[in-house]
Amino acid sequence: MRQLYKPLLSLCGLFVLAVAALQAAIDVPDAGNLQQDGQTALDSRLPVMLVFSAISCSHCDELEEEFIRPMLLGGEYRDRILIRKLLLDNGSSLTDFAGRRRSVEDFARSYGVYVTPTILFVDHTGRQLAERMVGINTIEMYGGYLDQCIDTALMHIREPERAAAREACRLILRRPGDASPARFNPATT
């Protein structure tokens, strides 16, 4: 019986190493052209998940390793969300949803993103569809909350009448002087 454990243990170890190597080989796509990504999202009826990150952010590395890369590697999210990463501290620029060329830092400021990691869930025009996720507090619950926000964003795209009644992960902002809630869209502010 003991002789069975050694090969089985070795096989399990090799499997873990192979999965780790595959996951390390997966790069999260950068948000270079959000106008083009928005068109892809519109054509595919998908929300866009914007992952704001920084090179010097250990929590960003943890988020990418524990959640974002496995989401891309597994393929279950391919028909649920379009994922794009934005680095705030490398001086990069992008084309925003309206076709304007601008720095990633300026784009992040337009959404009020100042902390990394931050995840936004938006439609093809950049309008937020679900509550933003800022930081990582409880790693054990993060995946469930992330799935709730993805479900909410996807529902706003595919079933907007049903999404209006959904409470989970809903982003409602009131502008000063407004009596009714408004969805935040930096393109219109």
mmCIF file of C-alpha atoms in Angstrom:
data_model
loop_
_atom_site.group_PDB
_atom_site.id
_atom_site.type_symbol
_atom_site.label_atom_id
_atom_site.label_comp_id
_atom_site.label_asym_id
_atom_site.label_seq_id
_atom_site.Cartn_x
_atom_site.Cartn_y
_atom_site.Cartn_z
ATOM 1 C CA MET A 1 0.000 0.000 0.000
ATOM 2 C CA ARG A 2 2.874 2.377 0.850
ATOM 3 C CA GLN A 3 4.379 1.823 -2.569
ATOM 4 C CA LEU A 4 1.204 3.215 -4.127
ATOM 5 C CA TYR A 5 1.467 6.490 -2.216
ATOM 6 C CA LYS A 6 4.899 7.489 -3.545
ATOM 7 C CA PRO A 7 3.959 7.466 -7.256
ATOM 8 C CA LEU A 8 0.587 9.030 -6.472
ATOM 9 C CA LEU A 9 2.231 11.781 -4.440
ATOM 10 C CA SER A 10 4.738 12.417 -7.235
ATOM 11 C CA LEU A 11 1.953 12.548 -9.799
ATOM 12 C CA CYS A 12 0.003 15.043 -7.673
ATOM 13 C CA GLY A 13 3.116 17.184 -7.309
ATOM 14 C CA LEU A 14 3.670 17.209 -11.064
ATOM 15 C CA PHE A 15 0.030 18.141 -11.641
ATOM 16 C CA VAL A 16 0.306 21.094 -9.242
ATOM 17 C CA LEU A 17 3.490 22.273 -10.968
ATOM 18 C CA ALA A 18 1.867 21.962 -14.403
ATOM 19 C CA VAL A 19 -1.166 23.995 -13.324
ATOM 20 C CA ALA A 20 1.086 26.645 -11.762
ATOM 21 C CA ALA A 21 3.148 26.850 -14.967
ATOM 22 C CA LEU A 22 0.011 27.224 -17.101
ATOM 23 C CA GLN A 23 -1.378 29.905 -14.816
ATOM 24 C CA ALA A 24 1.909 31.837 -14.863
ATOM 25 C CA ALA A 25 1.873 31.725 -18.673
ATOM 26 C CA ILE A 26 -1.556 33.400 -18.836
ATOM 27 C CA ASP A 27 -1.325 37.168 -19.215
ATOM 28 C CA VAL A 28 -4.283 39.353 -18.352
ATOM 29 C CA PRO A 29 -5.042 41.386 -21.501
ATOM 30 C CA ASP A 30 -4.154 45.069 -21.185
ATOM 31 C CA ALA A 31 -6.706 47.772 -21.924
ATOM 32 C CA GLY A 32 -5.003 49.400 -24.889
ATOM 33 C CA ASN A 33 -8.091 50.205 -26.935
ATOM 34 C CA LEU A 34 -11.300 50.307 -24.904
ATOM 35 C CA GLN A 35 -13.275 51.592 -27.882
ATOM 36 C CA GLN A 36 -12.443 48.379 -29.727
ATOM 37 C CA ASP A 37 -13.035 46.293 -26.583
ATOM 38 C CA GLY A 38 -16.367 48.067 -26.139
ATOM 39 C CA GLN A 39 -17.399 47.070 -29.652
ATOM 40 C CA THR A 40 -16.397 43.471 -28.909
ATOM 41 C CA ALA A 41 -18.429 43.614 -25.694
ATOM 42 C CA LEU A 42 -21.441 45.038 -27.545
ATOM 43 C CA ASP A 43 -21.239 42.401 -30.297
ATOM 44 C CA SER A 44 -20.897 39.592 -27.731
ATOM 45 C CA ARG A 45 -23.420 41.067 -25.265
ATOM 46 C CA LEU A 46 -20.827 41.065 -22.471
ATOM 47 C CA PRO A 47 -19.892 43.504 -19.733
ATOM 48 C CA VAL A 48 -16.273 44.650 -19.420
ATOM 49 C CA MET A 49 -14.344 44.104 -16.190
ATOM 50 C CA LEU A 50 -11.648 46.769 -15.750
ATOM 51 C CA VAL A 51 -8.956 45.664 -13.308
ATOM 52 C CA PHE A 52 -6.978 48.692 -12.098
ATOM 53 C CA SER A 53 -3.611 47.526 -10.865
ATOM 54 C CA ALA A 54 -0.089 48.729 -10.112
ATOM 55 C CA ILE A 55 3.307 47.146 -10.607
ATOM 56 C CA SER A 56 4.258 47.811 -6.989
ATOM 57 C CA CYS A 57 0.987 46.469 -5.501
ATOM 58 C CA SER A 58 1.256 43.096 -3.715
ATOM 59 C CA HIS A 59 -2.539 42.869 -3.337
ATOM 60 C CA CYS A 60 -2.853 43.355 -7.109
ATOM 61 C CA ASP A 61 -0.486 40.422 -7.639
ATOM 62 C CA GLU A 62 -2.572 38.345 -5.228
ATOM 63 C CA LEU A 63 -5.807 39.285 -7.029
ATOM 64 C CA GLU A 64 -4.329 38.391 -10.396
ATOM 65 C CA GLU A 65 -2.850 35.095 -9.212
ATOM 66 C CA GLU A 66 -5.801 33.896 -7.111
ATOM 67 C CA PHE A 67 -8.718 35.091 -9.261
ATOM 68 C CA ILE A 68 -8.079 36.820 -12.592
ATOM 69 C CA ARG A 69 -5.649 34.345 -14.174
ATOM 70 C CA PRO A 70 -7.676 31.286 -13.091
ATOM 71 C CA MET A 71 -10.778 32.952 -14.575
ATOM 72 C CA LEU A 72 -8.975 33.300 -17.897
ATOM 73 C CA LEU A 73 -7.346 29.871 -17.735
ATOM 74 C CA GLY A 74 -10.523 27.955 -16.886
ATOM 75 C CA GLY A 75 -12.587 29.436 -19.696
ATOM 76 C CA GLU A 76 -15.879 29.496 -17.714
ATOM 77 C CA TYR A 77 -15.937 33.293 -17.836
ATOM 78 C CA ARG A 78 -15.356 33.597 -21.592
ATOM 79 C CA ASP A 79 -19.111 33.951 -22.209
ATOM 80 C CA ARG A 80 -19.730 36.068 -19.100
ATOM 81 C CA ILE A 81 -17.238 38.952 -19.054
ATOM 82 C CA LEU A 82 -14.463 40.649 -21.035
ATOM 83 C CA ILE A 83 -11.471 41.234 -18.725
ATOM 84 C CA ARG A 84 -8.959 44.065 -19.216
ATOM 85 C CA LYS A 85 -6.112 45.228 -16.963
ATOM 86 C CA LEU A 86 -4.963 48.830 -16.521
ATOM 87 C CA LEU A 87 -1.613 49.610 -14.878
ATOM 88 C CA LEU A 88 -1.642 52.941 -13.093
ATOM 89 C CA ASP A 89 2.080 53.274 -12.393
ATOM 90 C CA ASN A 90 3.826 52.564 -15.691
ATOM 91 C CA GLY A 91 2.991 55.727 -17.663
ATOM 92 C CA SER A 92 0.893 53.901 -20.250
ATOM 93 C CA SER A 93 -1.933 55.336 -22.292
ATOM 94 C CA LEU A 94 -5.070 53.932 -23.870
ATOM 95 C CA THR A 95 -7.914 54.731 -26.190
ATOM 96 C CA ASP A 96 -11.018 55.219 -24.037
ATOM 97 C CA PHE A 97 -14.565 54.124 -24.863
ATOM 98 C CA ALA A 98 -15.217 57.398 -26.725
ATOM 99 C CA GLY A 99 -12.105 56.962 -28.905
ATOM 100 C CA ARG A 100 -9.960 59.559 -27.108
ATOM 101 C CA ARG A 101 -6.294 58.829 -26.481
ATOM 102 C CA ARG A 102 -5.401 59.510 -22.828
ATOM 103 C CA SER A 103 -3.180 58.357 -20.004
ATOM 104 C CA VAL A 104 -4.336 55.439 -17.882
ATOM 105 C CA GLU A 105 -3.976 57.678 -14.798
ATOM 106 C CA ASP A 106 -6.334 60.280 -16.295
ATOM 107 C CA PHE A 107 -8.803 57.564 -17.283
ATOM 108 C CA ALA A 108 -8.693 56.117 -13.740
ATOM 109 C CA ARG A 109 -9.267 59.576 -12.215
ATOM 110 C CA SER A 110 -12.347 60.039 -14.407
ATOM 111 C CA TYR A 111 -13.856 57.016 -12.636
ATOM 112 C CA GLY A 112 -12.625 58.075 -9.207
ATOM 113 C CA VAL A 113 -10.115 55.224 -9.019
ATOM 114 C CA TYR A 114 -7.208 56.115 -6.746
ATOM 115 C CA VAL A 115 -6.564 52.806 -4.963
ATOM 116 C CA THR A 116 -5.318 49.504 -6.356
ATOM 117 C CA PRO A 117 -6.597 46.956 -6.839
ATOM 118 C CA THR A 118 -9.966 48.300 -7.974
ATOM 119 C CA ILE A 119 -12.345 46.461 -10.292
ATOM 120 C CA LEU A 120 -15.073 48.196 -12.290
ATOM 121 C CA PHE A 121 -17.851 46.507 -14.250
ATOM 122 C CA VAL A 122 -18.929 48.585 -17.250
ATOM 123 C CA ASP A 123 -20.887 48.327 -20.493
ATOM 124 C CA HIS A 124 -19.585 49.041 -24.005
ATOM 125 C CA THR A 125 -19.819 52.813 -23.421
ATOM 126 C CA GLY A 126 -18.033 52.756 -20.065
ATOM 127 C CA ARG A 127 -21.184 53.105 -17.934
ATOM 128 C CA GLN A 128 -20.838 51.302 -14.614
ATOM 129 C CA LEU A 129 -23.177 48.352 -14.196
ATOM 130 C CA ALA A 130 -22.320 47.038 -10.736
ATOM 131 C CA GLU A 131 -20.657 48.150 -7.550
ATOM 132 C CA ARG A 132 -16.917 48.627 -7.791
ATOM 133 C CA MET A 133 -14.640 46.321 -5.836
ATOM 134 C CA VAL A 134 -11.876 48.164 -4.006
ATOM 135 C CA GLY A 135 -8.994 46.286 -2.403
ATOM 136 C CA ILE A 136 -9.099 42.766 -1.044
ATOM 137 C CA ASN A 137 -10.289 42.283 2.499
ATOM 138 C CA THR A 138 -11.425 38.660 2.912
ATOM 139 C CA ILE A 139 -9.773 36.468 0.317
ATOM 140 C CA GLU A 140 -12.053 33.522 1.154
ATOM 141 C CA MET A 141 -15.190 35.505 0.249
ATOM 142 C CA TYR A 142 -13.761 37.566 -2.596
ATOM 143 C CA GLY A 143 -14.522 35.041 -5.343
ATOM 144 C CA GLY A 144 -18.190 34.859 -4.373
ATOM 145 C CA TYR A 145 -18.515 38.619 -4.321
ATOM 146 C CA LEU A 146 -16.703 38.880 -7.657
ATOM 147 C CA ASP A 147 -19.145 36.382 -9.180
ATOM 148 C CA GLN A 148 -22.112 38.358 -7.797
ATOM 149 C CA CYS A 149 -20.848 41.538 -9.431
ATOM 150 C CA ILE A 150 -20.212 39.745 -12.733
ATOM 151 C CA ASP A 151 -23.732 38.275 -12.604
ATOM 152 C CA THR A 152 -25.211 41.715 -11.891
ATOM 153 C CA ALA A 153 -23.263 43.342 -14.731
ATOM 154 C CA LEU A 154 -24.190 40.555 -17.135
ATOM 155 C CA MET A 155 -27.845 40.856 -16.136
ATOM 156 C CA HIS A 156 -27.735 44.601 -16.906
ATOM 157 C CA ILE A 157 -26.554 43.728 -20.418
ATOM 158 C CA ARG A 158 -28.788 40.747 -21.189
ATOM 159 C CA GLU A 159 -31.850 41.278 -18.962
ATOM 160 C CA PRO A 160 -32.024 44.995 -18.083
ATOM 161 C CA GLU A 161 -35.622 44.876 -16.824
ATOM 162 C CA ARG A 162 -34.737 42.124 -14.355
ATOM 163 C CA ALA A 163 -31.491 43.834 -13.361
ATOM 164 C CA ALA A 164 -33.330 46.967 -12.235
ATOM 165 C CA ALA A 165 -34.937 45.005 -9.410
ATOM 166 C CA ARG A 166 -31.761 43.167 -8.365
ATOM 167 C CA GLU A 167 -30.259 44.400 -5.111
ATOM 168 C CA ALA A 168 -26.987 42.465 -5.057
ATOM 169 C CA CYS A 169 -23.973 44.459 -6.159
ATOM 170 C CA ARG A 170 -26.021 47.425 -7.391
ATOM 171 C CA LEU A 171 -24.296 50.759 -7.788
ATOM 172 C CA ILE A 172 -26.608 53.652 -7.086
ATOM 173 C CA LEU A 173 -25.239 57.146 -6.780
ATOM 174 C CA ARG A 174 -27.108 60.335 -6.088
ATOM 175 C CA ARG A 175 -25.753 63.511 -7.531
ATOM 176 C CA PRO A 176 -26.104 66.626 -5.376
ATOM 177 C CA GLY A 177 -29.596 68.024 -5.845
ATOM 178 C CA ASP A 178 -30.934 64.928 -7.632
ATOM 179 C CA ALA A 179 -33.993 63.265 -6.179
ATOM 180 C CA SER A 180 -33.563 60.048 -8.147
ATOM 181 C CA PRO A 181 -30.614 57.676 -8.296
ATOM 182 C CA ALA A 182 -28.330 57.891 -11.321
ATOM 183 C CA ARG A 183 -25.808 55.482 -12.718
ATOM 184 C CA PHE A 184 -22.318 56.925 -12.901
ATOM 185 C CA ASN A 185 -20.841 57.399 -16.355
ATOM 186 C CA PRO A 186 -17.731 59.594 -16.481
ATOM 187 C CA ALA A 187 -18.284 60.172 -20.174
ATOM 188 C CA THR A 188 -21.315 62.305 -19.295
ATOM 189 C CA THR A 189 -19.923 64.171 -16.271
#
